[in-house]
PDB file of C-alpha atoms in Angstrom:
ATOM      1  CA  UNK A   1     122.476 100.984 103.476  1.00  0.00           C
ATOM      2  CA  UNK A   2     125.012  99.028 105.569  1.00  0.00           C
ATOM      3  CA  UNK A   3     123.137  96.245 107.366  1.00  0.00           C
ATOM      4  CA  UNK A   4     125.827  94.032 108.889  1.00  0.00           C
ATOM      5  CA  UNK A   5     128.310  91.241 108.287  1.00  0.00           C
ATOM      6  CA  UNK A   6     127.049  89.088 105.399  1.00  0.00           C
ATOM      7  CA  UNK A   7     128.195  85.550 106.228  1.00  0.00           C
ATOM      8  CA  UNK A   8     126.444  84.016 103.219  1.00  0.00           C
ATOM      9  CA  UNK A   9     128.429  86.155 100.765  1.00  0.00           C
ATOM     10  CA  UNK A  10     131.679  85.400 102.574  1.00  0.00           C
ATOM     11  CA  UNK A  11     130.879  81.672 102.576  1.00  0.00           C
ATOM     12  CA  UNK A  12     130.399  81.627  98.822  1.00  0.00           C
ATOM     13  CA  UNK A  13     133.699  83.379  98.128  1.00  0.00           C
ATOM     14  CA  UNK A  14     135.599  81.070 100.490  1.00  0.00           C
ATOM     15  CA  UNK A  15     134.184  78.099  98.576  1.00  0.00           C
ATOM     16  CA  UNK A  16     135.293  79.646  95.298  1.00  0.00           C
ATOM     17  CA  UNK A  17     138.677  81.078  96.300  1.00  0.00           C
ATOM     18  CA  UNK A  18     139.723  79.205  99.442  1.00  0.00           C
ATOM     19  CA  UNK A  19     140.751  82.308 101.397  1.00  0.00           C
ATOM     20  CA  UNK A  20     139.325  85.835 101.354  1.00  0.00           C
ATOM     21  CA  UNK A  21     140.287  89.110 103.012  1.00  0.00           C
ATOM     22  CA  UNK A  22     137.443  91.311 104.160  1.00  0.00           C
ATOM     23  CA  UNK A  23     138.252  95.001 104.557  1.00  0.00           C
ATOM     24  CA  UNK A  24     135.713  96.967 106.584  1.00  0.00           C
ATOM     25  CA  UNK A  25     135.530 100.622 107.583  1.00  0.00           C
ATOM     26  CA  UNK A  26     135.287 100.409 111.367  1.00  0.00           C
ATOM     27  CA  UNK A  27     135.323 104.148 112.043  1.00  0.00           C
ATOM     28  CA  UNK A  28     135.111 107.344 110.011  1.00  0.00           C
ATOM     29  CA  UNK A  29     135.490 110.990 110.944  1.00  0.00           C
ATOM     30  CA  UNK A  30     134.709 114.077 108.942  1.00  0.00           C
ATOM     31  CA  UNK A  31     134.001 113.898 105.227  1.00  0.00           C
ATOM     32  CA  UNK A  32     134.605 110.414 103.768  1.00  0.00           C
ATOM     33  CA  UNK A  33     133.445 108.650 100.583  1.00  0.00           C
ATOM     34  CA  UNK A  34     131.801 105.766 102.479  1.00  0.00           C
ATOM     35  CA  UNK A  35     130.419 105.256 105.970  1.00  0.00           C
ATOM     36  CA  UNK A  36     131.289 102.971 108.875  1.00  0.00           C
ATOM     37  CA  UNK A  37     130.352  99.353 108.173  1.00  0.00           C
ATOM     38  CA  UNK A  38     131.088  99.521 104.445  1.00  0.00           C
ATOM     39  CA  UNK A  39     133.193  96.558 103.371  1.00  0.00           C
ATOM     40  CA  UNK A  40     134.777  94.805 100.417  1.00  0.00           C
ATOM     41  CA  UNK A  41     136.024  91.260  99.852  1.00  0.00           C
ATOM     42  CA  UNK A  42     139.417  90.709  98.238  1.00  0.00           C
ATOM     43  CA  UNK A  43     140.736  87.483  96.700  1.00  0.00           C
ATOM     44  CA  UNK A  44     143.975  86.810  94.853  1.00  0.00           C
ATOM     45  CA  UNK A  45     142.288  87.471  91.526  1.00  0.00           C
ATOM     46  CA  UNK A  46     139.536  89.983  92.199  1.00  0.00           C
ATOM     47  CA  UNK A  47     137.410  91.963  94.581  1.00  0.00           C
ATOM     48  CA  UNK A  48     133.734  92.456  95.437  1.00  0.00           C
ATOM     49  CA  UNK A  49     132.371  95.711  96.815  1.00  0.00           C
ATOM     50  CA  UNK A  50     134.011  99.071  97.379  1.00  0.00           C
ATOM     51  CA  UNK A  51     135.153 101.159 100.329  1.00  0.00           C
ATOM     52  CA  UNK A  52     135.151 104.372  98.324  1.00  0.00           C
ATOM     53  CA  UNK A  53     137.545 103.881  95.426  1.00  0.00           C
ATOM     54  CA  UNK A  54     140.683 105.878  94.710  1.00  0.00           C
ATOM     55  CA  UNK A  55     144.114 105.322  96.195  1.00  0.00           C
ATOM     56  CA  UNK A  56     142.590 104.340  99.553  1.00  0.00           C
ATOM     57  CA  UNK A  57     140.862 101.333  98.026  1.00  0.00           C
ATOM     58  CA  UNK A  58     143.754 100.462  95.703  1.00  0.00           C
ATOM     59  CA  UNK A  59     146.252 100.320  98.564  1.00  0.00           C
ATOM     60  CA  UNK A  60     143.832  98.490 100.871  1.00  0.00           C
ATOM     61  CA  UNK A  61     143.284  95.832  98.192  1.00  0.00           C
ATOM     62  CA  UNK A  62     147.042  95.484  97.641  1.00  0.00           C
ATOM     63  CA  UNK A  63     147.624  95.056 101.383  1.00  0.00           C
ATOM     64  CA  UNK A  64     144.823  92.486 101.482  1.00  0.00           C
ATOM     65  CA  UNK A  65     146.459  90.417  98.731  1.00  0.00           C
ATOM     66  CA  UNK A  66     149.747  90.533 100.624  1.00  0.00           C
ATOM     67  CA  UNK A  67     147.896  89.172 103.646  1.00  0.00           C
ATOM     68  CA  UNK A  68     146.614  86.281 101.529  1.00  0.00           C
ATOM     69  CA  UNK A  69     150.218  85.252 100.894  1.00  0.00           C
ATOM     70  CA  UNK A  70     150.840  84.807 104.627  1.00  0.00           C
ATOM     71  CA  UNK A  71     149.972  81.498 106.281  1.00  0.00           C
ATOM     72  CA  UNK A  72     148.076  81.334 109.542  1.00  0.00           C
ATOM     73  CA  UNK A  73     144.575  81.708 110.936  1.00  0.00           C
ATOM     74  CA  UNK A  74     142.860  84.763 112.408  1.00  0.00           C
ATOM     75  CA  UNK A  75     145.051  87.344 110.691  1.00  0.00           C
ATOM     76  CA  UNK A  76     144.035  90.973 111.149  1.00  0.00           C
ATOM     77  CA  UNK A  77     145.501  94.384 110.378  1.00  0.00           C
ATOM     78  CA  UNK A  78     144.119  97.685 111.686  1.00  0.00           C
ATOM     79  CA  UNK A  79     144.999 101.025 110.128  1.00  0.00           C
ATOM     80  CA  UNK A  80     143.885 104.640 110.525  1.00  0.00           C
ATOM     81  CA  UNK A  81     144.189 106.635 107.324  1.00  0.00           C
ATOM     82  CA  UNK A  82     143.761 110.403 106.781  1.00  0.00           C
ATOM     83  CA  UNK A  83     142.129 111.213 103.453  1.00  0.00           C
ATOM     84  CA  UNK A  84     144.462 113.994 102.433  1.00  0.00           C
ATOM     85  CA  UNK A  85     146.704 115.031  99.532  1.00  0.00           C
ATOM     86  CA  UNK A  86     149.052 112.072 100.057  1.00  0.00           C
ATOM     87  CA  UNK A  87     146.286 109.778  98.844  1.00  0.00           C
ATOM     88  CA  UNK A  88     144.991 112.175  96.252  1.00  0.00           C
ATOM     89  CA  UNK A  89     141.714 112.236  98.177  1.00  0.00           C
ATOM     90  CA  UNK A  90     140.964 115.607  99.705  1.00  0.00           C
ATOM     91  CA  UNK A  91     137.780 114.693 101.548  1.00  0.00           C
ATOM     92  CA  UNK A  92     139.342 116.060 104.701  1.00  0.00           C
ATOM     93  CA  UNK A  93     138.237 113.217 106.937  1.00  0.00           C
ATOM     94  CA  UNK A  94     139.791 109.943 108.013  1.00  0.00           C
ATOM     95  CA  UNK A  95     138.865 106.276 108.050  1.00  0.00           C
ATOM     96  CA  UNK A  96     139.943 103.341 110.165  1.00  0.00           C
ATOM     97  CA  UNK A  97     140.126 100.032 108.322  1.00  0.00           C
ATOM     98  CA  UNK A  98     140.226  96.486 109.604  1.00  0.00           C
ATOM     99  CA  UNK A  99     141.473  93.832 107.188  1.00  0.00           C
ATOM    100  CA  UNK A 100     140.763  90.228 108.189  1.00  0.00           C
ATOM    101  CA  UNK A 101     141.689  87.006 106.423  1.00  0.00           C
ATOM    102  CA  UNK A 102     138.988  84.328 106.350  1.00  0.00           C
ATOM    103  CA  UNK A 103     139.214  80.658 105.474  1.00  0.00           C
ATOM    104  CA  UNK A 104     137.474  77.489 106.589  1.00  0.00           C
ATOM    105  CA  UNK A 105     138.648  77.831 110.213  1.00  0.00           C
ATOM    106  CA  UNK A 106     137.245  81.323 110.635  1.00  0.00           C
ATOM    107  CA  UNK A 107     134.067  80.454 108.722  1.00  0.00           C
ATOM    108  CA  UNK A 108     133.380  77.511 111.034  1.00  0.00           C
ATOM    109  CA  UNK A 109     133.452  79.925 113.989  1.00  0.00           C
ATOM    110  CA  UNK A 110     131.151  82.392 112.251  1.00  0.00           C
ATOM    111  CA  UNK A 111     128.603  79.664 111.508  1.00  0.00           C
ATOM    112  CA  UNK A 112     128.128  79.083 115.251  1.00  0.00           C
ATOM    113  CA  UNK A 113     127.295  82.694 116.113  1.00  0.00           C
ATOM    114  CA  UNK A 114     123.827  83.597 117.350  1.00  0.00           C
ATOM    115  CA  UNK A 115     124.518  87.270 117.953  1.00  0.00           C
ATOM    116  CA  UNK A 116     126.986  89.948 116.848  1.00  0.00           C
ATOM    117  CA  UNK A 117     130.495  89.008 115.748  1.00  0.00           C
ATOM    118  CA  UNK A 118     132.870  90.271 118.445  1.00  0.00           C
ATOM    119  CA  UNK A 119     136.635  90.065 117.972  1.00  0.00           C
ATOM    120  CA  UNK A 120     139.856  91.968 118.705  1.00  0.00           C
ATOM    121  CA  UNK A 121     141.340  94.180 115.996  1.00  0.00           C
ATOM    122  CA  UNK A 122     144.695  92.432 116.420  1.00  0.00           C
ATOM    123  CA  UNK A 123     145.520  88.976 115.086  1.00  0.00           C
ATOM    124  CA  UNK A 124     144.478  85.929 117.051  1.00  0.00           C
ATOM    125  CA  UNK A 125     141.413  83.840 117.799  1.00  0.00           C
ATOM    126  CA  UNK A 126     138.632  85.667 119.701  1.00  0.00           C
ATOM    127  CA  UNK A 127     139.095  85.070 123.434  1.00  0.00           C
ATOM    128  CA  UNK A 128     137.317  86.113 126.620  1.00  0.00           C
ATOM    129  CA  UNK A 129     135.656  89.469 126.163  1.00  0.00           C
ATOM    130  CA  UNK A 130     136.916  92.408 128.231  1.00  0.00           C
ATOM    131  CA  UNK A 131     134.460  93.854 130.735  1.00  0.00           C
ATOM    132  CA  UNK A 132     133.629  97.049 128.763  1.00  0.00           C
ATOM    133  CA  UNK A 133     132.670  94.907 125.759  1.00  0.00           C
ATOM    134  CA  UNK A 134     130.546  92.595 127.905  1.00  0.00           C
ATOM    135  CA  UNK A 135     128.796  95.627 129.400  1.00  0.00           C
ATOM    136  CA  UNK A 136     128.100  97.071 125.939  1.00  0.00           C
ATOM    137  CA  UNK A 137     126.611  93.777 124.735  1.00  0.00           C
ATOM    138  CA  UNK A 138     124.348  93.530 127.791  1.00  0.00           C
ATOM    139  CA  UNK A 139     123.220  97.101 127.237  1.00  0.00           C
ATOM    140  CA  UNK A 140     122.516  96.415 123.552  1.00  0.00           C
ATOM    141  CA  UNK A 141     120.433  93.332 124.393  1.00  0.00           C
ATOM    142  CA  UNK A 142     118.337  95.390 126.789  1.00  0.00           C
ATOM    143  CA  UNK A 143     117.856  98.115 124.189  1.00  0.00           C
ATOM    144  CA  UNK A 144     119.755 100.713 126.210  1.00  0.00           C
ATOM    145  CA  UNK A 145     122.507 101.118 123.595  1.00  0.00           C
ATOM    146  CA  UNK A 146     122.731 100.782 119.839  1.00  0.00           C
ATOM    147  CA  UNK A 147     123.438  97.514 118.037  1.00  0.00           C
ATOM    148  CA  UNK A 148     125.390  99.063 115.148  1.00  0.00           C
ATOM    149  CA  UNK A 149     129.030  98.343 114.375  1.00  0.00           C
ATOM    150  CA  UNK A 150     131.089  99.597 117.316  1.00  0.00           C
ATOM    151  CA  UNK A 151     134.835  99.901 117.914  1.00  0.00           C
ATOM    152  CA  UNK A 152     135.462  99.648 121.652  1.00  0.00           C
ATOM    153  CA  UNK A 153     138.717  99.225 123.581  1.00  0.00           C
ATOM    154  CA  UNK A 154     140.478  97.512 120.692  1.00  0.00           C
ATOM    155  CA  UNK A 155     137.551  95.203 119.957  1.00  0.00           C
ATOM    156  CA  UNK A 156     135.081  95.304 117.087  1.00  0.00           C
ATOM    157  CA  UNK A 157     131.405  94.542 117.689  1.00  0.00           C
ATOM    158  CA  UNK A 158     129.609  93.959 114.396  1.00  0.00           C
ATOM    159  CA  UNK A 159     126.010  92.833 113.847  1.00  0.00           C
ATOM    160  CA  UNK A 160     125.387  89.941 111.490  1.00  0.00           C
ATOM    161  CA  UNK A 161     123.239  90.514 108.449  1.00  0.00           C
ATOM    162  CA  UNK A 162     120.078  88.458 108.724  1.00  0.00           C
ATOM    163  CA  UNK A 163     119.395  86.701 105.414  1.00  0.00           C
ATOM    164  CA  UNK A 164     115.922  87.450 104.114  1.00  0.00           C
ATOM    165  CA  UNK A 165     114.142  84.446 102.609  1.00  0.00           C
ATOM    166  CA  UNK A 166     111.918  85.569  99.700  1.00  0.00           C
ATOM    167  CA  UNK A 167     108.317  84.665 100.551  1.00  0.00           C
ATOM    168  CA  UNK A 168     105.448  85.260  98.132  1.00  0.00           C
ATOM    169  CA  UNK A 169     101.961  85.135  99.616  1.00  0.00           C
ATOM    170  CA  UNK A 170      98.968  84.974  97.273  1.00  0.00           C
ATOM    171  CA  UNK A 171      95.720  86.144  98.814  1.00  0.00           C
ATOM    172  CA  UNK A 172      94.829  89.020 101.145  1.00  0.00           C
ATOM    173  CA  UNK A 173      91.866  87.400 102.845  1.00  0.00           C
ATOM    174  CA  UNK A 174      91.581  86.478 106.523  1.00  0.00           C
ATOM    175  CA  UNK A 175      94.343  83.852 106.468  1.00  0.00           C
ATOM    176  CA  UNK A 176      96.614  85.974 104.280  1.00  0.00           C
ATOM    177  CA  UNK A 177      96.310  88.915 106.651  1.00  0.00           C
ATOM    178  CA  UNK A 178      96.919  86.726 109.682  1.00  0.00           C
ATOM    179  CA  UNK A 179      99.977  85.166 108.055  1.00  0.00           C
ATOM    180  CA  UNK A 180     101.524  88.519 107.180  1.00  0.00           C
ATOM    181  CA  UNK A 181     100.943  89.625 110.782  1.00  0.00           C
ATOM    182  CA  UNK A 182     102.743  86.592 112.250  1.00  0.00           C
ATOM    183  CA  UNK A 183     105.743  87.126 109.957  1.00  0.00           C
ATOM    184  CA  UNK A 184     106.632  90.531 111.410  1.00  0.00           C
ATOM    185  CA  UNK A 185     110.175  90.580 112.754  1.00  0.00           C
ATOM    186  CA  UNK A 186     111.104  87.265 111.118  1.00  0.00           C
ATOM    187  CA  UNK A 187     113.759  86.782 108.395  1.00  0.00           C
ATOM    188  CA  UNK A 188     111.420  86.836 105.394  1.00  0.00           C
ATOM    189  CA  UNK A 189     111.198  89.292 102.505  1.00  0.00           C
ATOM    190  CA  UNK A 190     107.423  89.224 102.025  1.00  0.00           C
ATOM    191  CA  UNK A 191     105.713  89.999  98.718  1.00  0.00           C
ATOM    192  CA  UNK A 192     101.936  90.014  99.138  1.00  0.00           C
ATOM    193  CA  UNK A 193      99.897  89.445  95.982  1.00  0.00           C
ATOM    194  CA  UNK A 194      96.202  89.872  95.195  1.00  0.00           C
ATOM    195  CA  UNK A 195      94.019  90.984  92.311  1.00  0.00           C
ATOM    196  CA  UNK A 196      92.925  94.442  93.512  1.00  0.00           C
ATOM    197  CA  UNK A 197      94.018  97.151  95.953  1.00  0.00           C
ATOM    198  CA  UNK A 198      90.749  97.003  97.862  1.00  0.00           C
ATOM    199  CA  UNK A 199      91.376  93.369  98.748  1.00  0.00           C
ATOM    200  CA  UNK A 200      94.271  94.461 100.963  1.00  0.00           C
ATOM    201  CA  UNK A 201      93.992  96.225 104.327  1.00  0.00           C
ATOM    202  CA  UNK A 202      94.235 100.003 104.237  1.00  0.00           C
ATOM    203  CA  UNK A 203      97.602  99.966 105.980  1.00  0.00           C
ATOM    204  CA  UNK A 204     100.145  97.499 104.622  1.00  0.00           C
ATOM    205  CA  UNK A 205     102.624  96.337 107.302  1.00  0.00           C
ATOM    206  CA  UNK A 206     106.116  97.746 106.710  1.00  0.00           C
ATOM    207  CA  UNK A 207     107.656  94.278 106.441  1.00  0.00           C
ATOM    208  CA  UNK A 208     105.511  93.368 103.394  1.00  0.00           C
ATOM    209  CA  UNK A 209     105.497  94.665  99.822  1.00  0.00           C
ATOM    210  CA  UNK A 210     102.063  94.791  98.195  1.00  0.00           C
ATOM    211  CA  UNK A 211     101.778  93.627  94.577  1.00  0.00           C
ATOM    212  CA  UNK A 212      98.474  94.109  92.762  1.00  0.00           C
ATOM    213  CA  UNK A 213      98.040  91.837  89.732  1.00  0.00           C
ATOM    214  CA  UNK A 214      94.730  91.474  87.902  1.00  0.00           C
ATOM    215  CA  UNK A 215      95.704  87.836  87.442  1.00  0.00           C
ATOM    216  CA  UNK A 216      97.770  86.894  90.526  1.00  0.00           C
ATOM    217  CA  UNK A 217      99.346  83.994  88.630  1.00  0.00           C
ATOM    218  CA  UNK A 218     101.123  86.513  86.403  1.00  0.00           C
ATOM    219  CA  UNK A 219     103.102  87.679  89.444  1.00  0.00           C
ATOM    220  CA  UNK A 220     104.830  84.290  89.745  1.00  0.00           C
ATOM    221  CA  UNK A 221     107.211  85.196  86.916  1.00  0.00           C
ATOM    222  CA  UNK A 222     108.708  88.010  88.999  1.00  0.00           C
ATOM    223  CA  UNK A 223     109.612  85.902  92.053  1.00  0.00           C
ATOM    224  CA  UNK A 224     113.257  84.947  92.747  1.00  0.00           C
ATOM    225  CA  UNK A 225     114.243  81.360  91.979  1.00  0.00           C
ATOM    226  CA  UNK A 226     114.595  80.508  95.680  1.00  0.00           C
ATOM    227  CA  UNK A 227     111.273  82.028  96.766  1.00  0.00           C
ATOM    228  CA  UNK A 228     108.808  80.194  98.969  1.00  0.00           C
ATOM    229  CA  UNK A 229     105.238  80.474  97.647  1.00  0.00           C
ATOM    230  CA  UNK A 230     102.150  80.248  99.871  1.00  0.00           C
ATOM    231  CA  UNK A 231      98.859  80.098  97.973  1.00  0.00           C
ATOM    232  CA  UNK A 232      95.609  80.989  99.749  1.00  0.00           C
ATOM    233  CA  UNK A 233      93.378  82.973  97.417  1.00  0.00           C
ATOM    234  CA  UNK A 234      89.574  82.999  97.405  1.00  0.00           C
ATOM    235  CA  UNK A 235      89.390  80.957  94.172  1.00  0.00           C
ATOM    236  CA  UNK A 236      90.352  77.332  93.477  1.00  0.00           C
ATOM    237  CA  UNK A 237      90.890  78.160  89.803  1.00  0.00           C
ATOM    238  CA  UNK A 238      93.292  80.988  90.687  1.00  0.00           C
ATOM    239  CA  UNK A 239      95.048  78.713  93.180  1.00  0.00           C
ATOM    240  CA  UNK A 240      95.459  76.060  90.492  1.00  0.00           C
ATOM    241  CA  UNK A 241      96.923  78.458  87.946  1.00  0.00           C
ATOM    242  CA  UNK A 242      99.360  79.899  90.490  1.00  0.00           C
ATOM    243  CA  UNK A 243     100.519  76.401  91.469  1.00  0.00           C
ATOM    244  CA  UNK A 244     100.979  75.415  87.828  1.00  0.00           C
ATOM    245  CA  UNK A 245     103.056  78.529  87.115  1.00  0.00           C
ATOM    246  CA  UNK A 246     105.248  77.900  90.181  1.00  0.00           C
ATOM    247  CA  UNK A 247     105.793  74.221  89.355  1.00  0.00           C
ATOM    248  CA  UNK A 248     106.913  75.117  85.847  1.00  0.00           C
ATOM    249  CA  UNK A 249     109.799  77.292  87.058  1.00  0.00           C
ATOM    250  CA  UNK A 250     112.549  77.308  89.704  1.00  0.00           C
ATOM    251  CA  UNK A 251     111.228  77.769  93.255  1.00  0.00           C
ATOM    252  CA  UNK A 252     112.145  77.130  96.867  1.00  0.00           C
ATOM    253  CA  UNK A 253     108.863  75.708  98.127  1.00  0.00           C
ATOM    254  CA  UNK A 254     105.134  75.679  97.408  1.00  0.00           C
ATOM    255  CA  UNK A 255     102.360  75.505  99.994  1.00  0.00           C
ATOM    256  CA  UNK A 256      98.622  75.491  99.296  1.00  0.00           C
ATOM    257  CA  UNK A 257      95.829  76.023 101.799  1.00  0.00           C
ATOM    258  CA  UNK A 258      93.148  73.351 101.677  1.00  0.00           C
ATOM    259  CA  UNK A 259      92.016  69.877 102.659  1.00  0.00           C
ATOM    260  CA  UNK A 260      93.245  66.405 101.724  1.00  0.00           C
ATOM    261  CA  UNK A 261      90.470  66.301  99.141  1.00  0.00           C
ATOM    262  CA  UNK A 262      91.714  69.537  97.584  1.00  0.00           C
ATOM    263  CA  UNK A 263      95.237  68.145  97.522  1.00  0.00           C
ATOM    264  CA  UNK A 264      94.103  65.012  95.686  1.00  0.00           C
ATOM    265  CA  UNK A 265      92.157  67.043  93.134  1.00  0.00           C
ATOM    266  CA  UNK A 266      95.009  69.486  92.565  1.00  0.00           C
ATOM    267  CA  UNK A 267      97.648  66.754  92.251  1.00  0.00           C
ATOM    268  CA  UNK A 268      95.557  65.065  89.565  1.00  0.00           C
ATOM    269  CA  UNK A 269      94.903  68.243  87.589  1.00  0.00           C
ATOM    270  CA  UNK A 270      98.470  69.513  87.847  1.00  0.00           C
ATOM    271  CA  UNK A 271      99.806  66.142  86.712  1.00  0.00           C
ATOM    272  CA  UNK A 272      97.381  66.113  83.794  1.00  0.00           C
ATOM    273  CA  UNK A 273      98.758  69.536  82.851  1.00  0.00           C
ATOM    274  CA  UNK A 274     102.261  68.064  82.698  1.00  0.00           C
ATOM    275  CA  UNK A 275     103.616  69.419  85.994  1.00  0.00           C
ATOM    276  CA  UNK A 276     105.577  67.514  88.629  1.00  0.00           C
ATOM    277  CA  UNK A 277     103.412  68.116  91.691  1.00  0.00           C
ATOM    278  CA  UNK A 278     105.538  66.090  94.116  1.00  0.00           C
ATOM    279  CA  UNK A 279     106.803  69.244  95.874  1.00  0.00           C
ATOM    280  CA  UNK A 280     103.348  70.696  96.471  1.00  0.00           C
ATOM    281  CA  UNK A 281     102.583  70.863 100.194  1.00  0.00           C
ATOM    282  CA  UNK A 282      98.871  70.719 100.995  1.00  0.00           C
ATOM    283  CA  UNK A 283      97.349  71.048 103.543  1.00  0.00           C
ATOM    284  CA  UNK A 284      99.639  73.571 105.220  1.00  0.00           C
ATOM    285  CA  UNK A 285      99.950  74.590 108.851  1.00  0.00           C
ATOM    286  CA  UNK A 286      99.302  72.453 111.905  1.00  0.00           C
ATOM    287  CA  UNK A 287      95.812  70.994 112.164  1.00  0.00           C
ATOM    288  CA  UNK A 288      96.203  70.527 115.906  1.00  0.00           C
ATOM    289  CA  UNK A 289      96.242  74.298 116.368  1.00  0.00           C
ATOM    290  CA  UNK A 290      92.754  74.792 114.944  1.00  0.00           C
ATOM    291  CA  UNK A 291      91.087  76.244 111.862  1.00  0.00           C
ATOM    292  CA  UNK A 292      90.986  79.903 112.874  1.00  0.00           C
ATOM    293  CA  UNK A 293      92.962  82.177 110.494  1.00  0.00           C
ATOM    294  CA  UNK A 294      95.529  83.066 113.136  1.00  0.00           C
ATOM    295  CA  UNK A 295      95.932  79.414 114.153  1.00  0.00           C
ATOM    296  CA  UNK A 296      96.559  78.461 110.532  1.00  0.00           C
ATOM    297  CA  UNK A 297      98.990  81.355 110.179  1.00  0.00           C
ATOM    298  CA  UNK A 298     100.963  80.333 113.259  1.00  0.00           C
ATOM    299  CA  UNK A 299     101.279  76.794 111.926  1.00  0.00           C
ATOM    300  CA  UNK A 300     102.391  77.966 108.491  1.00  0.00           C
ATOM    301  CA  UNK A 301     104.929  80.359 110.001  1.00  0.00           C
ATOM    302  CA  UNK A 302     106.355  77.592 112.182  1.00  0.00           C
ATOM    303  CA  UNK A 303     106.736  75.405 109.103  1.00  0.00           C
ATOM    304  CA  UNK A 304     108.520  78.144 107.184  1.00  0.00           C
ATOM    305  CA  UNK A 305     110.917  78.733 110.075  1.00  0.00           C
ATOM    306  CA  UNK A 306     111.650  75.006 110.266  1.00  0.00           C
ATOM    307  CA  UNK A 307     112.488  74.965 106.551  1.00  0.00           C
ATOM    308  CA  UNK A 308     114.885  77.855 107.113  1.00  0.00           C
ATOM    309  CA  UNK A 309     116.538  75.944 109.956  1.00  0.00           C
ATOM    310  CA  UNK A 310     116.977  72.837 107.810  1.00  0.00           C
ATOM    311  CA  UNK A 311     118.453  74.821 104.911  1.00  0.00           C
ATOM    312  CA  UNK A 312     120.880  76.588 107.240  1.00  0.00           C
ATOM    313  CA  UNK A 313     121.985  73.236 108.674  1.00  0.00           C
ATOM    314  CA  UNK A 314     122.570  71.876 105.161  1.00  0.00           C
ATOM    315  CA  UNK A 315     124.741  74.883 104.331  1.00  0.00           C
ATOM    316  CA  UNK A 316     126.787  74.329 107.486  1.00  0.00           C
ATOM    317  CA  UNK A 317     127.322  70.673 106.573  1.00  0.00           C
ATOM    318  CA  UNK A 318     128.436  71.582 103.057  1.00  0.00           C
ATOM    319  CA  UNK A 319     130.957  74.117 104.355  1.00  0.00           C
ATOM    320  CA  UNK A 320     132.275  71.765 107.066  1.00  0.00           C
TER     321      UNK A 320
END
C-alpha cells in the first residue's frame, strides 16, 4: 500500500550517498504495473524500490543518474509515458513520472513541513501556491476532498508518511485499556501483550495488534530494537521479568507503572540480576493529573509524544 512520502528513508540515503533522485508515479491511466504514489530512490551506484520493472524502470533509473551528474538544487523532470510496444510493455495504459533530485538543501526544506509536500513539477524552489492548489488544500483540511497524492495545474500535492514508533504495552487491565484508547490516531504502532485472550476487551481497537503470550516476558524477544516498552501488568513478578528481558536487549525506552517504592525495589533487584537499570522510568505519567486510569494514560501518552518530539529534533540537528 502506498502511504506517502517517506522522509526518513530519503534522509538516510542522502546521508549515505550525498544526493538521491526520487522517481514517483504521479498519475496512471488504464492498466499499469504499479499505482499512483509508487516511488523508487536512485543513487549513482544503486536503487531502492521499484516502479514496475521492465524498460520503463530501466530508462527512468538511467535518466535519474544523468540528473545526478547535473549541478543545482531543486531539479525536476516530468514525463508522460505510454506503456506500449516501444517499451516492450503492453499493459495498454500510461504513467506520468516525476523525477526529483534531493540533497541537503531540499532535505532541510522537507524537515520543516507540517503538512503535505506541495511543489511544482518543473525545476525550481517551491514558491507561492496558485489559487487552485490553495483551494484544494483548504478542502482537504476540512475533509471535503481527498488527501491522497494529487497532480493539479502543474503542481504535485503529496502527503507525508507518518513514521510509526513501535510501542509495546504489557497488560490489558484498566490502565492498559485506557492507554490504548488515548493512543488512537497518534503515530505509534501498538502491540498489546497479555497472558490470555479473555484479559483483553472483546473488540480490539484497529490501531493496536493483540499478542497473547502465556508468559508476557517471552514477547519481548519479538519487539523491534527501537521499540518503546510500557509495563503495567497485574503482577510485580511479571513486571520484573519483562523489565529484565527488555534491559538485556536493544530498546528505545522502558516505562513501568508504580510508586517510588516500587522503583527502588525494582532497581535493586534488576541490578542484582546484572542489568543496567539506569534507563528504567518509574513512576510513569504525570502525578498532577490524578490516579484514575485515564489520567495515568493521558500522562503516559504525553510523555511518549514528548520523546518522539525530542528524537525528531535530534535527527534534524544531525542532518543540518
